[in-house]
Tab-separated table of C-alpha atoms in Angstrom:
chain	number	residue	atom	x	y	z
A	187	MET	CA	-45.275	-32.243	166.286
A	188	GLN	CA	-45.561	-31.818	162.351
A	189	LYS	CA	-48.608	-33.552	161.008
A	190	VAL	CA	-50.037	-35.158	157.891
A	191	LEU	CA	-53.110	-35.420	156.929
A	192	ILE	CA	-54.957	-38.412	155.187
A	193	LEU	CA	-58.651	-37.848	153.513
A	194	ASP	CA	-60.419	-41.134	153.061
A	195	PHE	CA	-62.088	-41.622	150.281
A	196	GLY	CA	-63.093	-45.161	151.249
A	197	GLY	CA	-60.496	-46.802	149.135
A	198	GLN	CA	-59.384	-50.898	150.838
A	199	TYR	CA	-55.957	-49.611	151.674
A	200	ASN	CA	-56.390	-46.345	153.596
A	201	GLN	CA	-54.613	-47.316	156.902
A	202	LEU	CA	-52.052	-48.955	154.909
A	203	ILE	CA	-51.248	-45.251	153.767
A	204	ALA	CA	-51.208	-44.281	158.030
A	205	ARG	CA	-48.821	-47.299	158.548
A	206	ARG	CA	-46.315	-46.514	155.940
A	207	VAL	CA	-46.220	-42.870	157.112
A	208	ARG	CA	-45.350	-43.462	160.558
A	209	GLU	CA	-42.893	-46.175	160.113
A	210	CYS	CA	-40.827	-42.800	157.900
A	211	ASN	CA	-41.272	-40.863	161.309
A	212	VAL	CA	-43.628	-38.761	160.580
A	213	TYR	CA	-47.449	-38.403	162.800
A	214	CYS	CA	-50.738	-38.923	160.755
A	215	GLU	CA	-54.314	-38.822	161.080
A	216	VAL	CA	-56.797	-40.479	158.638
A	217	LYS	CA	-60.237	-38.218	158.491
A	218	PRO	CA	-63.411	-38.554	156.619
A	219	TYR	CA	-62.934	-36.699	152.983
A	220	THR	CA	-65.751	-34.410	154.500
A	221	MET	CA	-63.343	-32.472	157.123
A	222	PRO	CA	-64.464	-28.668	156.903
A	223	MET	CA	-62.098	-26.500	155.646
A	224	GLU	CA	-62.069	-24.586	159.001
A	225	LYS	CA	-60.834	-27.936	160.619
A	226	ILE	CA	-57.897	-28.827	158.178
A	227	ARG	CA	-56.590	-25.239	158.837
A	228	GLU	CA	-56.914	-26.238	162.522
A	229	PHE	CA	-55.236	-29.645	161.710
A	230	ASP	CA	-52.245	-27.239	160.337
A	231	PRO	CA	-50.544	-30.560	158.302
A	232	ILE	CA	-47.319	-30.346	156.632
A	233	GLY	CA	-48.759	-32.789	153.966
A	234	ILE	CA	-52.384	-33.892	152.918
A	235	ILE	CA	-52.774	-37.475	151.054
A	236	PHE	CA	-55.830	-38.007	149.264
A	237	THR	CA	-56.662	-42.185	149.479
A	238	GLY	CA	-57.997	-44.582	146.829
A	239	GLY	CA	-61.482	-44.469	146.820
A	240	PRO	CA	-64.312	-47.080	144.735
A	241	ASN	CA	-65.922	-44.619	143.019
A	242	SER	CA	-65.516	-42.585	139.626
A	243	VAL	CA	-65.357	-38.848	140.405
A	244	TYR	CA	-66.650	-37.439	137.146
A	245	LEU	CA	-70.174	-39.114	138.560
A	246	PRO	CA	-72.565	-36.582	140.504
A	247	ASP	CA	-72.403	-38.271	143.487
A	248	SER	CA	-68.848	-39.400	143.990
A	249	PRO	CA	-66.946	-37.560	146.777
A	250	GLN	CA	-65.178	-34.298	146.122
A	251	VAL	CA	-63.214	-31.984	147.936
A	252	ASP	CA	-63.974	-28.447	148.688
A	253	PRO	CA	-61.334	-26.586	145.958
A	254	ALA	CA	-60.078	-24.513	148.566
A	255	ILE	CA	-57.732	-27.495	150.359
A	256	PHE	CA	-55.779	-26.507	146.981
A	257	ARG	CA	-55.292	-22.743	147.737
A	258	LEU	CA	-54.019	-23.947	151.540
A	259	GLY	CA	-49.795	-23.833	149.863
A	260	VAL	CA	-50.114	-27.473	151.505
A	261	PRO	CA	-48.449	-30.189	149.223
A	262	ILE	CA	-50.658	-33.213	148.166
A	263	LEU	CA	-50.249	-36.385	146.947
A	264	GLY	CA	-53.227	-37.937	145.280
A	265	ILE	CA	-53.317	-42.129	145.110
A	266	CYS	CA	-55.526	-43.507	142.803
A	267	TYR	CA	-58.828	-41.889	143.312
A	268	GLY	CA	-57.094	-39.577	145.186
A	269	CYS	CA	-55.026	-38.300	142.030
A	270	GLN	CA	-57.967	-38.787	139.346
A	271	LEU	CA	-60.022	-36.173	141.552
A	272	MET	CA	-56.890	-33.654	141.976
A	273	ALA	CA	-56.622	-33.773	138.325
A	274	HIS	CA	-60.558	-33.363	137.680
A	275	THR	CA	-60.924	-30.787	140.288
A	276	LEU	CA	-58.105	-28.459	139.227
A	277	GLY	CA	-59.158	-28.543	134.911
A	278	GLY	CA	-58.250	-32.352	133.743
A	279	GLN	CA	-60.439	-34.918	132.363
A	280	VAL	CA	-60.881	-38.165	133.825
A	281	THR	CA	-63.229	-40.902	131.911
A	282	ALA	CA	-64.077	-44.511	131.943
A	283	ALA	CA	-60.919	-46.276	130.783
A	284	GLN	CA	-62.115	-48.174	127.473
A	285	ALA	CA	-60.728	-51.678	127.205
A	286	ASP	CA	-57.740	-51.355	124.988
A	287	THR	CA	-56.773	-48.600	126.536
A	288	ALA	CA	-55.813	-47.703	130.141
A	289	ARG	CA	-57.496	-50.131	132.743
A	290	GLU	CA	-55.222	-51.493	134.277
A	291	TYR	CA	-55.097	-54.399	137.752
A	292	GLY	CA	-52.509	-55.967	139.892
A	293	LYS	CA	-48.963	-56.022	138.898
A	294	THR	CA	-47.387	-53.517	136.469
A	295	GLU	CA	-44.488	-52.766	134.524
A	296	THR	CA	-44.041	-48.800	135.096
A	297	VAL	CA	-41.149	-46.194	134.104
A	298	TYR	CA	-40.221	-43.164	136.108
A	299	ASP	CA	-39.024	-39.849	135.439
A	300	THR	CA	-36.540	-39.860	138.316
A	301	THR	CA	-36.152	-35.919	138.253
A	302	CYS	CA	-39.433	-35.763	139.792
A	303	PRO	CA	-38.774	-35.281	143.637
A	304	LEU	CA	-41.450	-38.372	144.096
A	305	PHE	CA	-38.984	-40.962	142.372
A	306	HIS	CA	-35.441	-39.215	143.337
A	307	SER	CA	-32.811	-41.952	143.693
A	308	LEU	CA	-35.281	-44.812	142.557
A	309	PRO	CA	-34.777	-46.893	139.609
A	310	GLU	CA	-36.308	-45.682	136.434
A	311	LYS	CA	-38.451	-49.033	136.119
A	312	GLY	CA	-40.108	-50.889	138.742
A	313	ILE	CA	-43.077	-52.947	139.498
A	314	SER	CA	-46.319	-51.036	140.581
A	315	TRP	CA	-49.711	-52.475	142.189
A	316	MET	CA	-52.521	-51.208	139.776
A	317	SER	CA	-56.466	-50.989	140.317
A	318	HIS	CA	-58.317	-48.596	138.416
A	319	GLY	CA	-60.646	-48.880	135.660
A	320	ASP	CA	-60.856	-45.100	134.711
A	321	PHE	CA	-58.555	-42.949	133.023
A	322	MET	CA	-57.049	-39.250	133.351
A	323	ALA	CA	-57.799	-38.269	129.284
A	324	LYS	CA	-56.678	-34.689	130.306
A	325	VAL	CA	-54.299	-33.755	132.974
A	326	PRO	CA	-54.612	-30.383	134.644
A	327	ALA	CA	-52.866	-27.482	133.184
A	328	GLY	CA	-49.108	-27.469	135.358
A	329	PHE	CA	-48.821	-30.733	135.529
A	330	ALA	CA	-46.267	-33.008	133.827
A	331	LEU	CA	-46.136	-36.591	132.795
A	332	VAL	CA	-43.645	-38.440	135.609
A	333	GLY	CA	-44.448	-42.165	135.255
A	334	HIS	CA	-45.984	-44.493	132.577
A	335	THR	CA	-46.649	-47.589	131.820
A	336	ALA	CA	-47.389	-49.669	128.488
A	337	ALA	CA	-50.833	-49.143	128.586
A	338	CYS	CA	-51.380	-45.884	130.446
A	339	PRO	CA	-49.165	-42.629	129.326
A	340	ASN	CA	-49.921	-40.567	132.742
A	341	VAL	CA	-49.925	-43.015	135.522
A	342	ALA	CA	-47.762	-40.652	137.564
A	343	ILE	CA	-48.223	-36.606	137.400
A	344	ALA	CA	-46.899	-33.708	138.996
A	345	ASP	CA	-47.254	-29.639	139.531
A	346	GLU	CA	-43.854	-29.479	141.681
A	347	ALA	CA	-44.159	-25.740	141.520
A	348	ARG	CA	-47.121	-26.141	143.722
A	349	GLY	CA	-46.472	-29.273	145.469
A	350	PHE	CA	-49.177	-31.178	144.344
A	351	TYR	CA	-48.200	-35.028	142.860
A	352	GLY	CA	-50.744	-37.792	141.926
A	353	VAL	CA	-50.255	-41.556	141.088
A	354	GLN	CA	-52.531	-43.996	139.688
A	355	PHE	CA	-50.786	-46.787	141.099
A	356	HIS	CA	-51.068	-47.782	145.075
A	357	PRO	CA	-47.340	-47.022	146.684
A	358	GLU	CA	-48.388	-48.120	150.373
A	359	VAL	CA	-48.762	-51.608	149.225
A	360	ASN	CA	-45.641	-54.092	149.366
A	361	HIS	CA	-46.621	-55.413	145.999
A	362	THR	CA	-45.291	-51.650	144.364
A	363	GLU	CA	-41.626	-52.007	144.312
A	364	ASN	CA	-40.008	-48.906	146.479
A	365	GLY	CA	-43.755	-47.523	147.235
A	366	THR	CA	-42.535	-46.959	150.850
A	367	ALA	CA	-39.647	-44.679	149.243
A	368	MET	CA	-42.113	-42.914	147.196
A	369	LEU	CA	-43.806	-41.804	150.245
A	370	ARG	CA	-40.618	-41.008	152.106
A	371	ASN	CA	-39.723	-38.913	149.070
A	372	PHE	CA	-42.758	-37.499	148.960
A	373	LEU	CA	-42.694	-36.480	153.407
A	374	TYR	CA	-39.094	-35.546	153.428
A	375	ARG	CA	-38.120	-33.892	149.903
A	376	VAL	CA	-41.677	-32.375	149.690
A	377	CYS	CA	-43.251	-31.805	152.407
A	378	HIS	CA	-39.787	-31.259	154.628
A	379	ALA	CA	-40.777	-33.746	157.350
A	380	GLN	CA	-38.168	-33.538	159.919
A	381	GLY	CA	-39.006	-36.905	161.164
A	382	ASP	CA	-40.086	-36.353	164.768
A	383	TRP	CA	-42.506	-39.301	165.389
A	384	THR	CA	-41.285	-41.178	168.172
A	385	MET	CA	-42.572	-43.562	170.875
A	386	GLY	CA	-40.183	-41.423	173.220
A	387	ASP	CA	-41.642	-38.342	171.901
A	388	PHE	CA	-45.178	-39.332	171.706
A	389	CYS	CA	-44.893	-40.811	175.809
A	390	LYS	CA	-43.830	-37.755	176.637
A	391	SER	CA	-46.284	-35.604	174.958
A	392	THR	CA	-49.228	-38.203	176.156
A	393	VAL	CA	-48.477	-37.875	179.642
A	394	ALA	CA	-48.268	-34.137	179.487
A	395	ASP	CA	-51.565	-33.993	177.289
A	396	LEU	CA	-53.281	-36.128	180.474
A	397	GLN	CA	-51.724	-34.090	183.214
A	398	ALA	CA	-53.552	-30.832	181.410
A	399	LYS	CA	-56.783	-32.401	180.837
A	400	ILE	CA	-57.195	-34.213	184.105
A	401	GLY	CA	-55.734	-31.709	186.327
A	402	SER	CA	-54.026	-31.826	190.075
A	403	LYS	CA	-57.062	-33.307	191.514
A	404	GLY	CA	-58.999	-35.355	188.770
A	405	ARG	CA	-59.115	-39.161	189.397
A	406	VAL	CA	-59.447	-41.703	186.421
A	407	LEU	CA	-60.985	-45.293	186.496
A	408	LEU	CA	-59.565	-47.244	183.751
A	409	ALA	CA	-61.283	-50.242	182.349
A	410	LEU	CA	-58.534	-52.901	182.991
A	411	SER	CA	-58.909	-56.142	180.427
A	412	GLY	CA	-55.078	-57.617	180.898
A	413	GLY	CA	-54.441	-57.483	177.569
A	414	VAL	CA	-51.902	-55.084	175.893
A	415	ASP	CA	-53.526	-52.202	175.090
A	416	SER	CA	-55.239	-51.539	178.706
A	417	SER	CA	-51.877	-52.451	179.846
A	418	VAL	CA	-49.690	-49.853	178.331
A	419	LEU	CA	-52.762	-47.564	179.143
A	420	ALA	CA	-52.372	-48.717	182.765
A	421	ALA	CA	-48.933	-47.347	182.498
A	422	LEU	CA	-49.514	-44.039	180.950
A	423	LEU	CA	-51.510	-43.084	182.966
A	424	ALA	CA	-49.611	-44.022	186.027
A	425	GLU	CA	-46.869	-42.017	184.683
A	426	ALA	CA	-49.666	-39.126	184.762
A	427	VAL	CA	-51.695	-39.068	187.806
A	428	GLY	CA	-49.946	-41.961	189.962
A	429	ASP	CA	-52.125	-43.068	192.838
A	430	ARG	CA	-55.365	-41.490	191.783
A	431	LEU	CA	-55.613	-44.096	189.171
A	432	THR	CA	-57.704	-47.178	189.849
A	433	CYS	CA	-57.553	-50.439	186.959
A	434	VAL	CA	-61.060	-51.886	187.239
A	435	PHE	CA	-60.453	-55.551	185.980
A	436	VAL	CA	-64.030	-56.985	185.580
A	437	ASP	CA	-63.815	-61.323	184.792
A	438	HIS	CA	-67.296	-61.908	182.764
A	439	GLY	CA	-66.469	-65.543	183.129
A	440	LEU	CA	-65.500	-65.449	179.636
A	441	MET	CA	-62.119	-65.287	179.999
A	442	ARG	CA	-59.594	-67.943	178.704
A	443	LYS	CA	-58.712	-70.767	180.908
A	444	ASN	CA	-56.752	-69.106	184.370
A	445	GLU	CA	-56.398	-66.161	182.929
A	446	GLY	CA	-58.571	-63.912	185.441
A	447	ASP	CA	-56.310	-65.204	188.137
A	448	GLU	CA	-52.818	-64.499	185.871
A	449	VAL	CA	-54.253	-60.743	185.409
A	450	GLU	CA	-54.663	-60.290	189.263
A	451	ALA	CA	-51.368	-61.501	189.689
A	452	ALA	CA	-49.584	-59.716	187.317
A	453	PHE	CA	-50.885	-56.511	188.450
A	454	ALA	CA	-50.808	-57.133	192.387
A	455	LYS	CA	-46.958	-56.599	190.948
A	456	TRP	CA	-47.462	-52.994	190.549
A	457	ASP	CA	-47.941	-49.535	192.844
A	458	ILE	CA	-51.325	-49.147	191.407
A	459	HIS	CA	-55.564	-49.734	193.222
A	460	PHE	CA	-56.308	-52.489	191.173
A	461	VAL	CA	-60.152	-53.960	191.596
A	462	ARG	CA	-61.154	-57.459	190.247
A	463	VAL	CA	-65.235	-57.709	189.802
A	464	ASN	CA	-66.399	-61.676	189.117
A	465	ALA	CA	-69.387	-61.212	186.855
A	466	GLU	CA	-70.146	-64.460	185.387
A	467	ASP	CA	-73.542	-64.593	186.468
A	468	ARG	CA	-74.134	-61.061	185.491
A	469	PHE	CA	-72.703	-61.636	181.896
A	470	LEU	CA	-74.447	-65.021	181.158
A	471	SER	CA	-77.482	-63.819	182.244
A	472	LYS	CA	-77.785	-61.467	179.793
A	473	LEU	CA	-76.492	-63.497	176.660
A	474	ALA	CA	-78.898	-66.015	177.261
A	475	GLY	CA	-80.356	-67.137	174.295
A	476	VAL	CA	-78.832	-64.284	171.914
A	477	THR	CA	-76.910	-66.160	168.615
A	478	ASP	CA	-76.270	-62.858	166.727
A	479	PRO	CA	-72.721	-61.684	167.104
A	480	GLU	CA	-73.476	-58.026	166.679
A	481	THR	CA	-76.111	-58.412	169.551
A	482	LYS	CA	-73.794	-60.165	171.761
A	483	ARG	CA	-70.821	-57.182	171.124
A	484	LYS	CA	-73.472	-54.723	172.090
A	485	ILE	CA	-74.837	-56.696	175.311
A	486	ILE	CA	-71.453	-57.179	176.571
A	487	GLY	CA	-70.225	-53.601	175.767
A	488	ALA	CA	-73.298	-51.698	177.439
A	489	GLU	CA	-73.113	-54.382	180.548
A	490	PHE	CA	-69.377	-53.757	180.939
A	491	GLY	CA	-70.188	-49.762	181.205
A	492	TYR	CA	-72.898	-50.857	183.758
A	493	VAL	CA	-69.989	-52.625	186.063
A	494	PHE	CA	-68.007	-49.929	185.914
A	495	LEU	CA	-70.365	-47.372	186.796
A	496	ASP	CA	-71.172	-49.698	189.844
A	497	GLU	CA	-67.444	-49.375	190.445
A	498	ALA	CA	-67.351	-45.690	190.331
A	499	LEU	CA	-69.691	-45.210	192.615
A	500	LYS	CA	-68.391	-47.135	195.361
A	501	PHE	CA	-65.143	-45.270	194.869
A	502	GLY	CA	-66.943	-42.066	194.978
A	503	ILE	CA	-66.510	-40.687	191.715
A	504	THR	CA	-67.740	-37.830	190.424
A	505	LYS	CA	-68.458	-35.698	187.497
A	506	GLU	CA	-65.458	-34.088	187.554
A	507	ASP	CA	-63.170	-37.697	186.877
A	508	PHE	CA	-62.452	-39.752	183.845
A	509	PHE	CA	-63.081	-42.911	182.797
A	510	ALA	CA	-60.085	-44.543	180.321
A	511	GLN	CA	-60.019	-47.183	178.246
A	512	GLY	CA	-57.300	-49.014	175.650
A	513	THR	CA	-59.634	-48.384	172.329
A	514	ILE	CA	-56.479	-48.257	169.536
A	515	TYR	CA	-57.091	-47.462	165.960
A	516	PRO	CA	-58.085	-50.622	164.569
A	517	ASP	CA	-60.982	-50.655	167.190
A	518	VAL	CA	-62.421	-47.401	165.669
A	519	ILE	CA	-61.927	-48.290	162.002
A	520	GLU	CA	-63.734	-51.484	162.149
A	521	SER	CA	-66.308	-49.740	164.625
A	522	GLY	CA	-67.595	-47.763	161.559
A	523	MET	CA	-65.228	-44.070	161.106
A	524	GLY	CA	-65.512	-41.489	158.160
A	525	GLU	CA	-66.496	-43.629	154.735
A	526	ALA	CA	-65.371	-47.127	156.831
A	527	ASP	CA	-68.217	-49.564	156.873
A	528	THR	CA	-68.628	-51.288	160.470
A	529	ILE	CA	-67.084	-54.736	159.792
A	530	LYS	CA	-68.224	-55.358	164.223
A	531	SER	CA	-68.496	-53.523	166.902
A	532	HIS	CA	-66.089	-52.775	169.508
A	533	HIS	CA	-66.892	-53.369	173.194
A	534	ASN	CA	-65.109	-50.452	173.923
A	535	ARG	CA	-67.164	-48.285	171.805
A	536	LEU	CA	-70.386	-49.056	173.102
A	537	LEU	CA	-70.516	-47.653	176.175
A	538	PRO	CA	-74.569	-46.662	177.149
A	539	PRO	CA	-74.512	-43.144	177.000
A	540	GLU	CA	-76.047	-42.934	180.799
A	541	VAL	CA	-72.565	-44.532	181.546
A	542	ILE	CA	-70.419	-41.940	179.856
A	543	ALA	CA	-72.383	-38.731	181.233
A	544	GLN	CA	-71.282	-39.653	185.196
A	545	PHE	CA	-67.590	-38.702	184.419
A	546	LYS	CA	-66.266	-35.353	182.925
A	547	ALA	CA	-64.789	-37.042	179.939
A	548	VAL	CA	-63.505	-40.597	178.126
A	549	LEU	CA	-60.171	-40.717	177.540
A	550	GLU	CA	-59.038	-43.163	174.684
A	551	PRO	CA	-55.269	-41.573	174.566
A	552	LEU	CA	-54.299	-44.617	172.163
A	553	ASP	CA	-56.957	-44.723	169.846
A	554	HIS	CA	-54.525	-43.608	166.846
A	555	LEU	CA	-52.278	-45.795	167.439
A	556	PHE	CA	-51.459	-49.429	166.015
A	557	LYS	CA	-51.074	-52.784	167.730
A	558	ASP	CA	-47.004	-52.798	166.916
A	559	GLU	CA	-46.634	-49.125	167.922
A	560	ILE	CA	-48.944	-50.311	171.010
A	561	ARG	CA	-46.532	-52.443	172.152
A	562	ALA	CA	-43.621	-50.163	171.099
A	563	LEU	CA	-44.902	-47.821	173.055
A	564	GLY	CA	-45.067	-50.432	176.166
A	565	ARG	CA	-41.338	-51.036	175.704
A	566	GLU	CA	-40.925	-46.997	176.235
A	567	LEU	CA	-42.954	-47.499	179.715
A	568	GLY	CA	-40.930	-50.302	180.883
A	569	LEU	CA	-43.486	-52.424	180.802
A	570	PRO	CA	-42.347	-56.294	181.127
A	571	GLU	CA	-42.180	-58.159	177.925
A	572	TYR	CA	-44.652	-61.060	179.115
A	573	LEU	CA	-47.077	-57.617	178.836
A	574	VAL	CA	-45.870	-55.937	175.813
A	575	MET	CA	-46.313	-59.750	173.613
A	576	ARG	CA	-48.953	-60.711	175.360
A	577	GLN	CA	-51.741	-62.804	172.300
A	578	PRO	CA	-54.480	-60.548	171.788
A	579	PHE	CA	-58.122	-61.256	173.660
A	580	PRO	CA	-60.789	-59.317	172.610
A	581	GLY	CA	-62.776	-57.451	175.231
A	582	PRO	CA	-66.266	-59.364	174.864
A	583	GLY	CA	-63.666	-62.757	175.790
A	584	LEU	CA	-65.023	-66.215	174.372
A	585	ALA	CA	-68.227	-64.940	173.419
A	586	ILE	CA	-67.212	-64.171	170.343
A	587	ARG	CA	-65.636	-67.321	170.161
A	588	ILE	CA	-68.732	-69.217	170.761
A	589	ILE	CA	-70.792	-69.118	167.298
A	590	GLY	CA	-74.177	-69.207	168.208
A	591	GLN	CA	-75.817	-69.123	171.859
A	592	VAL	CA	-73.606	-68.413	174.565
A	593	THR	CA	-73.823	-70.860	177.936
A	594	LYS	CA	-71.686	-71.953	180.654
A	595	GLU	CA	-71.102	-75.323	179.327
A	596	LYS	CA	-69.913	-74.328	175.500
A	597	ALA	CA	-67.564	-71.822	177.564
A	598	ASP	CA	-65.884	-74.675	179.843
A	599	THR	CA	-65.725	-76.674	176.801
A	600	LEU	CA	-63.824	-73.840	174.647
A	601	ARG	CA	-61.544	-72.980	177.586
A	602	GLU	CA	-59.987	-76.795	177.861
A	603	ALA	CA	-59.841	-77.027	173.931
A	604	ASP	CA	-58.403	-73.489	173.793
A	605	TRP	CA	-55.967	-73.949	176.577
A	606	ILE	CA	-54.841	-77.249	175.243
A	607	TYR	CA	-54.494	-75.532	171.514
A	608	ARG	CA	-52.406	-72.890	173.224
A	609	ALA	CA	-50.158	-74.868	175.323
A	610	GLU	CA	-49.177	-77.662	172.100
A	611	ILE	CA	-48.288	-74.121	170.405
A	612	ALA	CA	-45.892	-72.930	173.199
A	613	GLN	CA	-44.216	-76.323	174.027
A	614	ALA	CA	-43.370	-76.725	169.647
A	615	GLY	CA	-41.626	-73.033	169.982
A	616	VAL	CA	-44.253	-72.119	167.708
A	617	ASP	CA	-45.842	-69.340	169.489
A	618	LYS	CA	-43.541	-66.522	169.075
A	619	GLN	CA	-43.907	-66.937	164.879
A	620	LEU	CA	-47.833	-66.309	165.213
A	621	SER	CA	-49.326	-63.039	165.991
A	622	GLN	CA	-52.358	-64.704	167.103
A	623	TYR	CA	-53.898	-67.988	167.633
A	624	PHE	CA	-57.073	-69.538	169.122
A	625	ALA	CA	-59.779	-72.084	169.034
A	626	VAL	CA	-63.392	-71.517	167.777
A	627	LEU	CA	-66.295	-73.558	169.357
A	628	THR	CA	-68.225	-73.436	165.707
A	629	ASP	CA	-71.999	-74.488	166.668
A	630	THR	CA	-72.239	-77.205	163.519
A	631	ARG	CA	-72.141	-80.490	164.932
A	632	SER	CA	-71.506	-83.720	163.112
A	633	VAL	CA	-71.502	-87.280	163.407
A	634	GLY	CA	-68.714	-89.419	164.660
A	635	VAL	CA	-67.382	-92.511	166.321
A	636	MET	CA	-65.453	-92.945	169.638
A	637	GLY	CA	-64.760	-96.674	171.179
A	638	ASP	CA	-67.445	-98.212	168.553
A	639	GLY	CA	-69.844	-95.679	169.604
A	640	ARG	CA	-71.556	-93.247	167.979
A	641	THR	CA	-70.907	-89.837	168.769
A	642	TYR	CA	-72.780	-86.084	167.340
A	643	GLY	CA	-70.410	-83.412	168.921
A	644	TYR	CA	-69.468	-80.100	167.998
A	645	THR	CA	-66.469	-78.546	165.391
A	646	LEU	CA	-63.918	-76.974	166.955
A	647	ALA	CA	-62.096	-74.313	164.603
A	648	LEU	CA	-58.569	-73.641	165.143
A	649	ARG	CA	-57.267	-70.123	164.165
A	650	ALA	CA	-53.742	-68.472	163.639
A	651	VAL	CA	-52.405	-65.912	162.117
A	652	ASN	CA	-49.419	-63.424	160.977
A	653	THR	CA	-49.972	-59.951	160.950
A	654	SER	CA	-47.855	-56.328	161.654
A	655	ASP	CA	-51.009	-54.200	162.449
A	656	PHE	CA	-53.828	-56.333	162.590
A	657	MET	CA	-55.551	-54.448	159.550
A	658	THR	CA	-54.647	-57.084	157.355
A	659	ALA	CA	-53.239	-60.584	158.099
A	660	ASP	CA	-52.545	-63.953	156.570
A	661	TRP	CA	-52.862	-67.654	157.934
A	662	ALA	CA	-50.302	-69.178	159.270
A	663	ARG	CA	-48.480	-72.250	158.372
A	664	ILE	CA	-48.551	-74.307	161.275
A	665	PRO	CA	-46.885	-77.602	160.443
A	666	TYR	CA	-49.231	-81.053	159.806
A	667	GLU	CA	-47.884	-82.781	162.258
A	668	LEU	CA	-48.185	-80.139	165.176
A	669	LEU	CA	-51.889	-79.562	164.161
A	670	ASP	CA	-52.195	-83.573	164.054
A	671	LYS	CA	-50.824	-83.501	167.623
A	672	ILE	CA	-53.449	-80.542	168.892
A	673	SER	CA	-56.323	-82.407	167.425
A	674	THR	CA	-55.473	-85.494	168.897
A	675	ARG	CA	-55.502	-84.224	172.392
A	676	ILE	CA	-58.642	-82.141	172.154
A	677	VAL	CA	-60.783	-85.380	170.479
A	678	ASN	CA	-59.614	-87.136	173.312
A	679	GLU	CA	-59.719	-85.122	176.806
A	680	VAL	CA	-61.978	-82.739	175.673
A	681	PRO	CA	-65.542	-83.768	176.170
A	682	GLY	CA	-68.603	-82.710	173.550
A	683	ILE	CA	-66.091	-81.871	170.600
A	684	ASN	CA	-65.649	-84.614	168.095
A	685	ARG	CA	-63.950	-82.975	164.693
A	686	ILE	CA	-61.436	-80.359	164.439
A	687	VAL	CA	-61.067	-78.063	161.564
A	688	TYR	CA	-58.042	-75.412	160.378
A	689	ASP	CA	-59.345	-71.838	159.412
A	690	ILE	CA	-56.886	-70.599	156.342
A	691	THR	CA	-58.637	-67.908	155.473
A	692	SER	CA	-56.663	-64.373	155.494
A	693	LYS	CA	-57.971	-60.957	156.633
A	694	PRO	CA	-59.816	-59.501	154.072
A	695	PRO	CA	-61.839	-61.322	153.096
A	696	ALA	CA	-62.678	-62.612	156.683
A	697	THR	CA	-61.498	-61.230	159.778
A	698	ILE	CA	-59.414	-62.390	162.209
A	699	GLU	CA	-62.067	-63.500	165.087
A	700	TRP	CA	-64.975	-65.312	163.632
A	701	GLU	CA	-67.772	-63.158	165.049
């Protein structure tokens, strides 16, 4: 399978570049810019993309690359910082732009040289999305200027002989007109991609890889949450190892209303070993008095591991057997990878070392896929649509939708409120229009009045978003009439809640979940 390597220099759109490349049916992976040259050669990419980043390339502590990368004979596309890095490393000069020169931000009309392979068959003019305060005062020898704006004469450069291209704008964002087509031109006209990244091929190759890794006798213990990711992984592992797969569903007492029973019923229809562990008391006791969200996640992640270890010992799992979990790409990124900050630690990235040590290896075959790719894989494996399109639900469950201390009383209150919210959304037929929607029990109390009496109850926040990949998201415009109905029902039917607010924040700057 052909692969493209994306080297991460800390830009905000780096995962979006990966999305766009895969949308062009080409497999890619994002790696830190510090990836050693021997590992790059081993990766054997058909092309390399340098991402954007917040630094100035001429400063002594700015991220750099080994100049040997330009001698690999592999096409390279530099985006924003990546473009300036290419120019700087190959003998050009990058300086801070002056106020009256080439500092550009936001939507900018851009003129392209359509004889350049990067802009083949595209309009000569279009809007591009700029975000740079530095300027290429001198481009390296061998590079031609193939794009300009009113303020900047060199927003795109090309050395066609070596297959090196650079753009000062961001082709991966929707604001750039024909940006995906530019990336497609780089992939197909410059890197000569064959477009062999399909879910069918990925499914076959992953099953084969799992069979080779696990062997003919190895067994697998899968952490099954009942969500999309672990359900798809269950089907994938069932294809690979059949009845040597045991799925352990841990009901930590922080599921949504009726969800534990629904998960058990769904997987009862499958020919797999399914084990449900009721561990509400165990988790709530560990969370008693804890208010910090990151601490909650770490406690839950570790406790999950210990529960799985207990079950493994019951089933006689040995160090020749494997542990599997449905980690996906946003989990890896938000938990911190390369230049990315840790946004929030995902529970399946927090297994205690002593748990991992009991298994031969941890299997995470989905950890380079985005959510919509997971759904496509699920369909490829023949999963029913109700499982494929199941609402995302975080592993820590309601613990991260309860702001502050977690108690059974709070969990029960949130369960009821969330159930009403989801029921009314479904009843109105709006559920198919939303990527994710849920309720959050805040730690804020306010004065209210019910039946001519004073109340002092919790504020409940409602959240609904639309997104394609869960890396970015926009708040959903739910009709006011529906929000009014939901609010009235919750306040009337759920004791302890007397105020409802609706979250209208996108991601970024917020995350989808509150904690």
